Short mmCIF file of C-alpha atoms in Angstrom, two decimals:
data_model
loop_
_atom_site.label_atom_id
_atom_site.label_comp_id
_atom_site.label_asym_id
_atom_site.label_seq_id
_atom_site.Cartn_x
_atom_site.Cartn_y
_atom_site.Cartn_z
CA UNK A 176 -8.50 25.49 5.22
CA UNK A 177 -7.84 23.17 2.29
CA UNK A 178 -10.81 22.57 0.00
CA UNK A 179 -11.55 18.81 0.03
CA UNK A 180 -14.47 18.82 -2.40
CA UNK A 181 -12.52 17.69 -5.45
CA UNK A 182 -11.53 14.22 -4.28
CA UNK A 183 -13.68 11.71 -6.15
CA UNK A 184 -12.37 8.22 -5.33
CA UNK A 185 -12.39 6.17 -2.16
CA UNK A 186 -10.59 8.97 -0.40
CA UNK A 187 -13.67 10.99 0.57
CA UNK A 188 -15.31 7.96 2.10
CA UNK A 189 -12.05 6.97 3.74
CA UNK A 190 -11.68 10.34 5.46
CA UNK A 191 -15.32 10.38 6.58
CA UNK A 192 -15.55 6.79 7.80
CA UNK A 193 -12.04 5.91 8.92
CA UNK A 194 -13.03 6.23 12.58
CA UNK A 195 -15.27 3.21 12.09
CA UNK A 196 -12.37 0.97 11.03
CA UNK A 197 -12.08 -2.18 13.06
CA UNK A 198 -9.45 -1.88 15.77
CA UNK A 199 -9.30 -5.47 17.03
CA UNK A 200 -6.24 -7.09 15.42
CA UNK A 201 -8.08 -10.42 15.19
CA UNK A 202 -11.44 -9.01 14.09
CA UNK A 203 -13.64 -11.16 11.87
CA UNK A 204 -14.81 -8.08 9.93
CA UNK A 205 -13.05 -5.18 8.23
CA UNK A 206 -14.61 -1.94 6.97
CA UNK A 207 -13.76 -1.59 3.27
CA UNK A 208 -14.42 0.37 0.12
CA UNK A 209 -15.49 -2.14 -2.54
CA UNK A 210 -15.88 -2.15 -6.32
CA UNK A 211 -18.11 -4.54 -8.26
CA UNK A 212 -18.64 -5.34 -11.92
CA UNK A 213 -16.37 -6.37 -14.79
CA UNK A 214 -12.78 -5.17 -14.95
CA UNK A 215 -11.97 -3.45 -18.25
CA UNK A 216 -8.34 -2.36 -18.44
CA UNK A 217 -9.11 0.01 -21.32
CA UNK A 218 -11.09 2.08 -18.80
CA UNK A 219 -8.33 2.21 -16.21
CA UNK A 220 -5.73 4.87 -15.45
CA UNK A 221 -2.73 4.33 -13.14
CA UNK A 222 -3.62 5.03 -9.52
CA UNK A 223 -7.37 4.86 -10.14
CA UNK A 224 -9.99 2.13 -10.29
CA UNK A 225 -11.29 1.08 -13.70
CA UNK A 226 -14.33 3.15 -14.68
CA UNK A 227 -16.07 -0.10 -15.65
CA UNK A 228 -16.33 -0.95 -11.94
CA UNK A 229 -19.14 0.23 -9.67
CA UNK A 230 -18.10 1.84 -6.41
CA UNK A 231 -16.81 2.62 -3.95
CA UNK A 232 -19.43 0.86 -1.85
CA UNK A 233 -18.80 1.16 1.87
CA UNK A 234 -19.38 -2.26 3.39
CA UNK A 235 -17.97 -4.86 5.75
CA UNK A 236 -15.63 -7.59 4.58
CA UNK A 237 -16.32 -10.74 6.58
CA UNK A 238 -13.47 -13.23 6.77
CA UNK A 239 -14.54 -16.53 5.14
CA UNK A 240 -14.97 -19.87 6.86
CA UNK A 241 -12.44 -22.70 6.53
CA UNK A 242 -12.91 -24.33 3.10
CA UNK A 243 -13.86 -28.00 2.93
CA UNK A 244 -11.27 -28.67 0.22
CA UNK A 245 -7.55 -28.49 1.01
CA UNK A 246 -6.01 -25.63 -0.97
CA UNK A 247 -2.42 -24.80 -1.93
CA UNK A 248 -1.74 -21.11 -2.52
CA UNK A 249 1.41 -19.56 -3.97
CA UNK A 250 2.46 -16.09 -2.84
CA UNK A 251 4.81 -13.84 -4.84
CA UNK A 252 5.95 -10.54 -3.32
CA UNK A 253 8.73 -8.05 -4.12
CA UNK A 254 10.85 -8.73 -1.02
CA UNK A 255 10.86 -9.29 2.74
CA UNK A 256 13.59 -6.75 3.45
CA UNK A 257 11.55 -4.36 5.57
CA UNK A 258 8.80 -4.23 8.15
CA UNK A 259 6.15 -3.24 5.60
CA UNK A 260 6.41 -6.53 3.73
CA UNK A 261 6.87 -8.40 7.01
CA UNK A 262 3.36 -7.16 7.88
CA UNK A 263 2.06 -8.33 4.50
CA UNK A 264 3.70 -11.71 5.09
CA UNK A 265 2.07 -11.92 8.52
CA UNK A 266 -1.38 -11.04 7.18
CA UNK A 267 -1.19 -13.59 4.36
CA UNK A 268 0.32 -16.47 6.30
CA UNK A 269 -1.73 -16.02 9.49
CA UNK A 270 -4.94 -15.95 7.47
CA UNK A 271 -3.79 -19.01 5.52
CA UNK A 272 -3.21 -20.82 8.81
CA UNK A 273 -6.65 -19.82 10.08
CA UNK A 274 -8.19 -21.16 6.88
CA UNK A 275 -6.11 -24.37 6.96
CA UNK A 276 -4.59 -23.43 3.61
CA UNK A 277 -1.14 -24.58 2.52
CA UNK A 278 1.12 -21.78 1.27
CA UNK A 279 4.55 -21.13 -0.18
CA UNK A 280 6.04 -17.63 -0.40
CA UNK A 281 8.50 -16.45 -3.06
CA UNK A 282 10.26 -13.09 -2.68
CA UNK A 283 12.17 -11.52 -5.56
CA UNK A 284 14.78 -9.64 -3.53
CA UNK A 285 13.71 -6.09 -4.42
CA UNK A 286 11.93 -3.88 -6.93
CA UNK A 287 14.81 -4.13 -9.39
CA UNK A 288 14.22 -7.84 -9.97
CA UNK A 289 11.18 -8.20 -12.20
CA UNK A 290 12.83 -11.10 -14.05
CA UNK A 291 13.27 -12.93 -10.75
CA UNK A 292 9.63 -12.43 -9.82
CA UNK A 293 8.53 -13.78 -13.19
CA UNK A 294 10.76 -16.83 -12.76
CA UNK A 295 9.30 -17.39 -9.30
CA UNK A 296 5.75 -17.12 -10.63
CA UNK A 297 6.55 -19.89 -13.10
CA UNK A 298 8.02 -21.93 -10.24
CA UNK A 299 4.75 -21.60 -8.34
CA UNK A 300 2.87 -22.86 -11.39
CA UNK A 301 5.21 -25.86 -11.56
CA UNK A 302 4.49 -26.58 -7.88
CA UNK A 303 0.85 -27.10 -8.82
CA UNK A 304 -0.66 -24.38 -6.66
CA UNK A 305 -4.41 -23.77 -6.91
CA UNK A 306 -3.99 -20.00 -7.05
CA UNK A 307 -1.42 -17.22 -6.67
CA UNK A 308 -1.50 -14.05 -4.60
CA UNK A 309 0.76 -11.49 -6.25
CA UNK A 310 2.34 -8.29 -4.99
CA UNK A 311 3.57 -7.18 -8.39
CA UNK A 312 6.92 -5.42 -8.74
CA UNK A 313 5.65 -3.62 -11.84
CA UNK A 314 2.33 -2.02 -12.76
CA UNK A 315 2.42 -3.37 -16.32
CA UNK A 316 5.51 -5.59 -16.56
CA UNK A 317 3.69 -8.77 -15.46
CA UNK A 318 0.67 -8.33 -17.74
CA UNK A 319 1.56 -11.02 -20.26
CA UNK A 320 2.66 -13.58 -17.66
CA UNK A 321 -0.52 -13.08 -15.64
CA UNK A 322 -2.46 -13.79 -18.84
CA UNK A 323 -0.43 -16.95 -19.54
CA UNK A 324 -0.93 -18.29 -16.03
CA UNK A 325 -4.64 -17.47 -16.08
CA UNK A 326 -5.08 -19.48 -19.30
CA UNK A 327 -3.70 -22.48 -17.39
CA UNK A 328 -6.60 -22.23 -14.96
CA UNK A 329 -4.62 -20.68 -12.10
CA UNK A 330 -6.23 -17.48 -10.82
CA UNK A 331 -4.07 -14.59 -9.62
CA UNK A 332 -5.20 -12.04 -7.04
CA UNK A 333 -3.23 -8.82 -6.62
CA UNK A 334 -2.32 -7.51 -3.17
CA UNK A 335 -0.88 -4.13 -2.04
CA UNK A 336 0.56 -2.89 -5.37
CA UNK A 337 -1.85 -2.10 -8.19
CA UNK A 338 -1.48 -3.94 -11.49
CA UNK A 339 -2.80 -3.23 -14.97
CA UNK A 340 -3.23 -6.84 -16.18
CA UNK A 341 -6.62 -7.53 -17.77
CA UNK A 342 -6.41 -11.16 -16.65
CA UNK A 343 -6.03 -10.41 -12.94
CA UNK A 344 -8.84 -12.15 -11.02
CA UNK A 345 -9.33 -9.64 -8.19
CA UNK A 346 -7.46 -7.01 -6.17
CA UNK A 347 -7.03 -6.35 -2.46
CA UNK A 348 -5.48 -2.90 -2.57
CA UNK A 349 -5.89 0.69 -1.53
CA UNK A 350 -5.12 3.55 -3.87
CA UNK A 351 -1.62 4.96 -3.42
CA UNK A 352 -2.94 8.00 -5.24
CA UNK A 353 -5.25 8.43 -2.25
CA UNK A 354 -2.36 7.78 0.15
CA UNK A 355 -0.30 10.48 -1.53
CA UNK A 356 -3.28 12.82 -1.60
CA UNK A 357 -3.78 12.41 2.15
CA UNK A 358 -0.10 13.11 2.78
CA UNK A 359 -0.34 16.21 0.59
CA UNK A 360 -3.49 17.36 2.31
CA UNK A 361 -1.78 17.06 5.68
CA UNK A 362 1.19 19.14 4.47
CA UNK A 363 -1.04 21.82 2.95
CA UNK A 364 -3.20 22.11 6.07
CA UNK A 365 -0.19 22.11 8.38
CA UNK A 366 1.57 24.81 6.36
CA UNK A 367 -1.57 26.93 6.23
CA UNK A 368 -2.06 26.63 10.01
CA UNK A 369 1.56 27.73 10.49
CA UNK A 370 0.92 30.81 8.36
CA UNK A 371 3.39 29.81 5.66
CA UNK A 372 2.93 31.49 2.29
CA UNK A 373 5.85 29.73 0.59
CA UNK A 374 6.77 26.10 1.21
CA UNK A 375 9.66 24.01 -0.15
CA UNK A 376 9.23 20.26 -0.33
CA UNK A 377 11.54 17.32 -1.05
CA UNK A 378 9.64 14.20 -2.15
CA UNK A 379 11.05 10.65 -2.25
CA UNK A 380 8.33 8.48 -3.83
CA UNK A 381 10.23 5.18 -4.11
CA UNK A 382 11.03 3.09 -7.22
CA UNK A 383 10.07 4.67 -10.55
CA UNK A 384 7.48 2.66 -12.51
CA UNK A 385 6.56 0.53 -9.51
CA UNK A 386 3.02 1.88 -9.75
CA UNK A 387 2.52 2.71 -6.08
CA UNK A 388 5.40 5.21 -5.91
CA UNK A 389 4.31 7.05 -9.05
CA UNK A 390 0.71 7.11 -7.84
CA UNK A 391 1.61 8.48 -4.41
CA UNK A 392 3.49 11.40 -5.98
CA UNK A 393 0.63 12.16 -8.37
CA UNK A 394 -1.85 12.13 -5.50
CA UNK A 395 0.38 14.41 -3.44
CA UNK A 396 0.58 16.92 -6.28
CA UNK A 397 -3.20 16.91 -6.67
CA UNK A 398 -3.75 17.77 -3.01
CA UNK A 399 -1.15 20.51 -2.80
CA UNK A 400 -2.64 22.27 -5.83
CA UNK A 401 -5.16 23.69 -3.35
CA UNK A 402 -2.58 25.21 -1.01
CA UNK A 403 -3.34 28.96 -1.04
CA UNK A 404 0.33 29.91 -1.03
CA UNK A 405 3.25 28.78 -3.16
CA UNK A 406 4.31 25.15 -2.70
CA UNK A 407 7.46 24.15 -4.58
CA UNK A 408 8.60 20.55 -4.91
CA UNK A 409 12.28 21.43 -5.15
CA UNK A 410 13.43 17.82 -5.62
CA UNK A 411 11.80 14.50 -6.54
CA UNK A 412 14.18 11.63 -5.85
CA UNK A 413 13.26 8.21 -7.27
CA UNK A 414 15.03 5.05 -6.16
CA UNK A 415 14.93 1.58 -4.66
CA UNK A 416 13.66 1.36 -1.09
CA UNK A 417 16.94 0.14 0.36
CA UNK A 418 18.22 2.20 3.27
CA UNK A 419 21.43 3.11 1.45
CA UNK A 420 19.66 4.28 -1.70
CA UNK A 421 17.09 6.37 0.17
CA UNK A 422 19.62 7.82 2.60
CA UNK A 423 21.95 8.89 -0.20
CA UNK A 424 19.10 10.45 -2.18
CA UNK A 425 17.82 12.47 0.76
CA UNK A 426 21.26 13.65 1.89
CA UNK A 427 22.03 14.82 -1.64
CA UNK A 428 18.68 16.63 -1.96
CA UNK A 429 19.09 18.46 1.35
CA UNK A 430 22.62 19.47 0.42
CA UNK A 431 21.37 20.94 -2.86
CA UNK A 432 18.38 22.66 -1.23
CA UNK A 433 19.22 24.26 2.14
CA UNK A 434 15.73 25.59 2.94
CA UNK A 435 13.34 22.61 2.96
CA UNK A 436 10.14 22.85 5.01
CA UNK A 437 8.85 19.30 4.51
CA UNK A 438 10.39 15.97 3.57
CA UNK A 439 7.72 13.60 2.26
CA UNK A 440 8.55 10.09 1.24
CA UNK A 441 8.29 6.36 1.33
CA UNK A 442 8.65 4.84 4.78
CA UNK A 443 12.33 3.97 4.40
CA UNK A 444 13.19 7.56 3.49
CA UNK A 445 10.94 8.94 6.23
CA UNK A 446 12.52 6.69 8.86
CA UNK A 447 16.01 7.94 7.94
CA UNK A 448 14.95 11.55 7.50
CA UNK A 449 15.08 12.94 11.08
CA UNK A 450 18.77 12.08 11.51
CA UNK A 451 19.75 13.23 8.01
CA UNK A 452 17.80 16.47 8.46
CA UNK A 453 19.56 17.11 11.77
CA UNK A 454 22.95 16.52 10.12
CA UNK A 455 22.04 19.02 7.41
CA UNK A 456 21.25 21.70 9.97
CA UNK A 457 17.70 22.09 8.70
CA UNK A 458 14.40 21.88 10.60
CA UNK A 459 12.15 20.10 8.11
CA UNK A 460 9.02 18.21 9.12
CA UNK A 461 8.75 14.57 7.99
CA UNK A 462 5.63 12.92 6.55
CA UNK A 463 5.52 9.33 5.32
CA UNK A 464 3.38 8.21 2.39
CA UNK A 465 2.54 5.01 4.29
CA UNK A 466 3.04 3.65 7.80
CA UNK A 467 5.62 1.17 9.15
CA UNK A 468 6.64 0.27 12.72
CA UNK A 469 9.49 2.78 12.61
CA UNK A 470 7.15 5.59 11.55
CA UNK A 471 4.59 4.48 14.12
CA UNK A 472 7.27 4.88 16.77
CA UNK A 473 8.36 8.19 15.25
CA UNK A 474 4.84 9.62 15.38
CA UNK A 475 4.62 8.60 19.03
CA UNK A 476 7.92 10.30 19.91
CA UNK A 477 7.39 13.35 17.70
CA UNK A 478 10.13 12.84 15.10
CA UNK A 479 7.56 12.02 12.37
CA UNK A 480 4.60 14.35 11.86
CA UNK A 481 2.17 11.99 10.13
CA UNK A 482 1.63 9.08 7.75
CA UNK A 483 -1.44 7.52 6.12
CA UNK A 484 -2.05 3.90 7.16
CA UNK A 485 -3.06 1.48 4.41
CA UNK A 486 -3.93 -1.22 6.98
CA UNK A 487 -1.47 -3.65 5.41
CA UNK A 488 -2.34 -6.69 7.50
CA UNK A 489 -6.02 -6.33 6.61
CA UNK A 490 -5.21 -5.98 2.90
CA UNK A 491 -3.30 -9.25 3.06
CA UNK A 492 -6.03 -11.07 4.96
CA UNK A 493 -8.64 -9.86 2.48
CA UNK A 494 -6.50 -11.13 -0.43
CA UNK A 495 -6.27 -14.61 1.08
CA UNK A 496 -10.01 -14.56 1.74
CA UNK A 497 -10.70 -13.52 -1.85
CA UNK A 498 -8.66 -16.45 -3.11
CA UNK A 499 -10.51 -18.93 -0.91
CA UNK A 500 -13.86 -17.58 -2.04
CA UNK A 501 -12.81 -17.65 -5.71
CA UNK A 502 -11.65 -21.26 -5.40
CA UNK A 503 -15.05 -22.09 -3.88
CA UNK A 504 -16.48 -20.96 -7.25
CA UNK A 505 -17.65 -17.55 -6.08
CA UNK A 506 -17.33 -14.90 -8.79
CA UNK A 507 -15.25 -11.75 -8.24
CA UNK A 508 -17.22 -8.60 -9.02
CA UNK A 509 -20.52 -10.37 -8.35
CA UNK A 510 -20.38 -12.60 -5.26
CA UNK A 511 -17.62 -10.55 -3.67
CA UNK A 512 -15.83 -7.34 -4.74
CA UNK A 513 -13.45 -7.41 -7.68
CA UNK A 514 -11.51 -4.80 -5.75
CA UNK A 515 -11.64 -4.03 -2.04
CA UNK A 516 -9.41 -2.19 0.39
CA UNK A 517 -9.55 -1.01 4.00
CA UNK A 518 -10.38 2.60 4.77
CA UNK A 519 -7.33 4.87 5.16
CA UNK A 520 -6.74 6.87 8.35
CA UNK A 521 -3.97 9.46 8.60
CA UNK A 522 -1.99 8.79 11.76
CA UNK A 523 -0.53 11.68 13.72
CA UNK A 524 0.17 12.52 17.34
CA UNK A 525 -3.51 13.35 17.82
CA UNK A 526 -4.85 9.86 17.03
CA UNK A 527 -1.94 7.41 17.12
CA UNK A 528 -3.18 5.78 20.34
CA UNK A 529 -6.41 4.77 18.58
CA UNK A 530 -4.47 2.27 16.43
CA UNK A 531 -2.64 -0.59 18.11
CA UNK A 532 0.72 -1.79 16.81
CA UNK A 533 -0.67 -5.31 16.40
CA UNK A 534 -3.62 -4.13 14.33
CA UNK A 535 -1.31 -2.33 11.92
CA UNK A 536 1.66 -4.71 11.74
CA UNK A 537 1.00 -7.97 13.59
CA UNK A 538 2.86 -9.29 16.65
CA UNK A 539 6.09 -7.50 17.57
CA UNK A 540 7.96 -10.82 17.78
CA UNK A 541 6.74 -12.09 14.40
CA UNK A 542 9.27 -13.86 12.15
CA UNK A 543 8.71 -14.09 8.40
CA UNK A 544 7.29 -17.40 7.21
CA UNK A 545 7.95 -18.76 3.73
CA UNK A 546 5.86 -21.96 3.65
CA UNK A 547 3.84 -24.48 5.63
CA UNK A 548 3.79 -27.26 3.04
#
């Protein structure tokens, strides 16, 4: 089977310890991989932690107590157009409510709107928030603005999407390189079990230069390097995560390549894939690079083979907790991790029942909240 010895980041620990992840959707503790020390951007590569940080350290993140001081937190995220960011919204706002923290959410409308996100970040500063939790649209495009806001005494903590910015205060993220690696490992193992010597793959990472999409594709490529046969990525289709964009990209790729064994992609593409594959007359297996409610349902009913779960709700709750601890004068990298993220399980038919819907995504009847001020 696939040789796993080369993986050197949080992935190894994630695979080994993922069964110990907390399953109670309202748990006070979360199993995480943490990094301590000083963040030095000159020692960082996209998709990887900065080499200046010490870790990963496997530990338990304990949700903080309600702060004595009333806090106002701004939240800036790419959009609330899909269930993935609904889950982020739930994790952030529910934890803010538990902590008696005031919040206001700004959403840019999509990954094409970096200018809008930057305008909204400035609006949050004008509102007088104590800190900002940022899901950055761009890996490097917000670097200068993060620095400007930090010099005004307003800390920024990154959530979900990695960011380069030297001035970022802390990060609650998992590595999308690891997520892509796990997806690639699943494909390689599945193909080897099926006795395939030659495999054709279509990959739909998501928006180019978003950071997470690029990292997931790089991680996938690293894992499939160990497939003993020939694995060809016959098409890589970059694009916004709107349903129309992803559907058009996949349909075009399958038309151009009539013998595709696996379709791997962002959750929007993976959700659309079974129907588009059927229309193309092919019999490709579908693997997501992250989990959403639609893929969770698809794994249960057999239309989706697998998807790594980045435990989105927990990432969001950790980010809010980091902000509260920072504003209580605790120091990131010393008193709590500069970077922490939940352990990553790969969900498939064999283990899907071990992970409740609510733990992964929040209540099924949840409606997005934009403020409580």
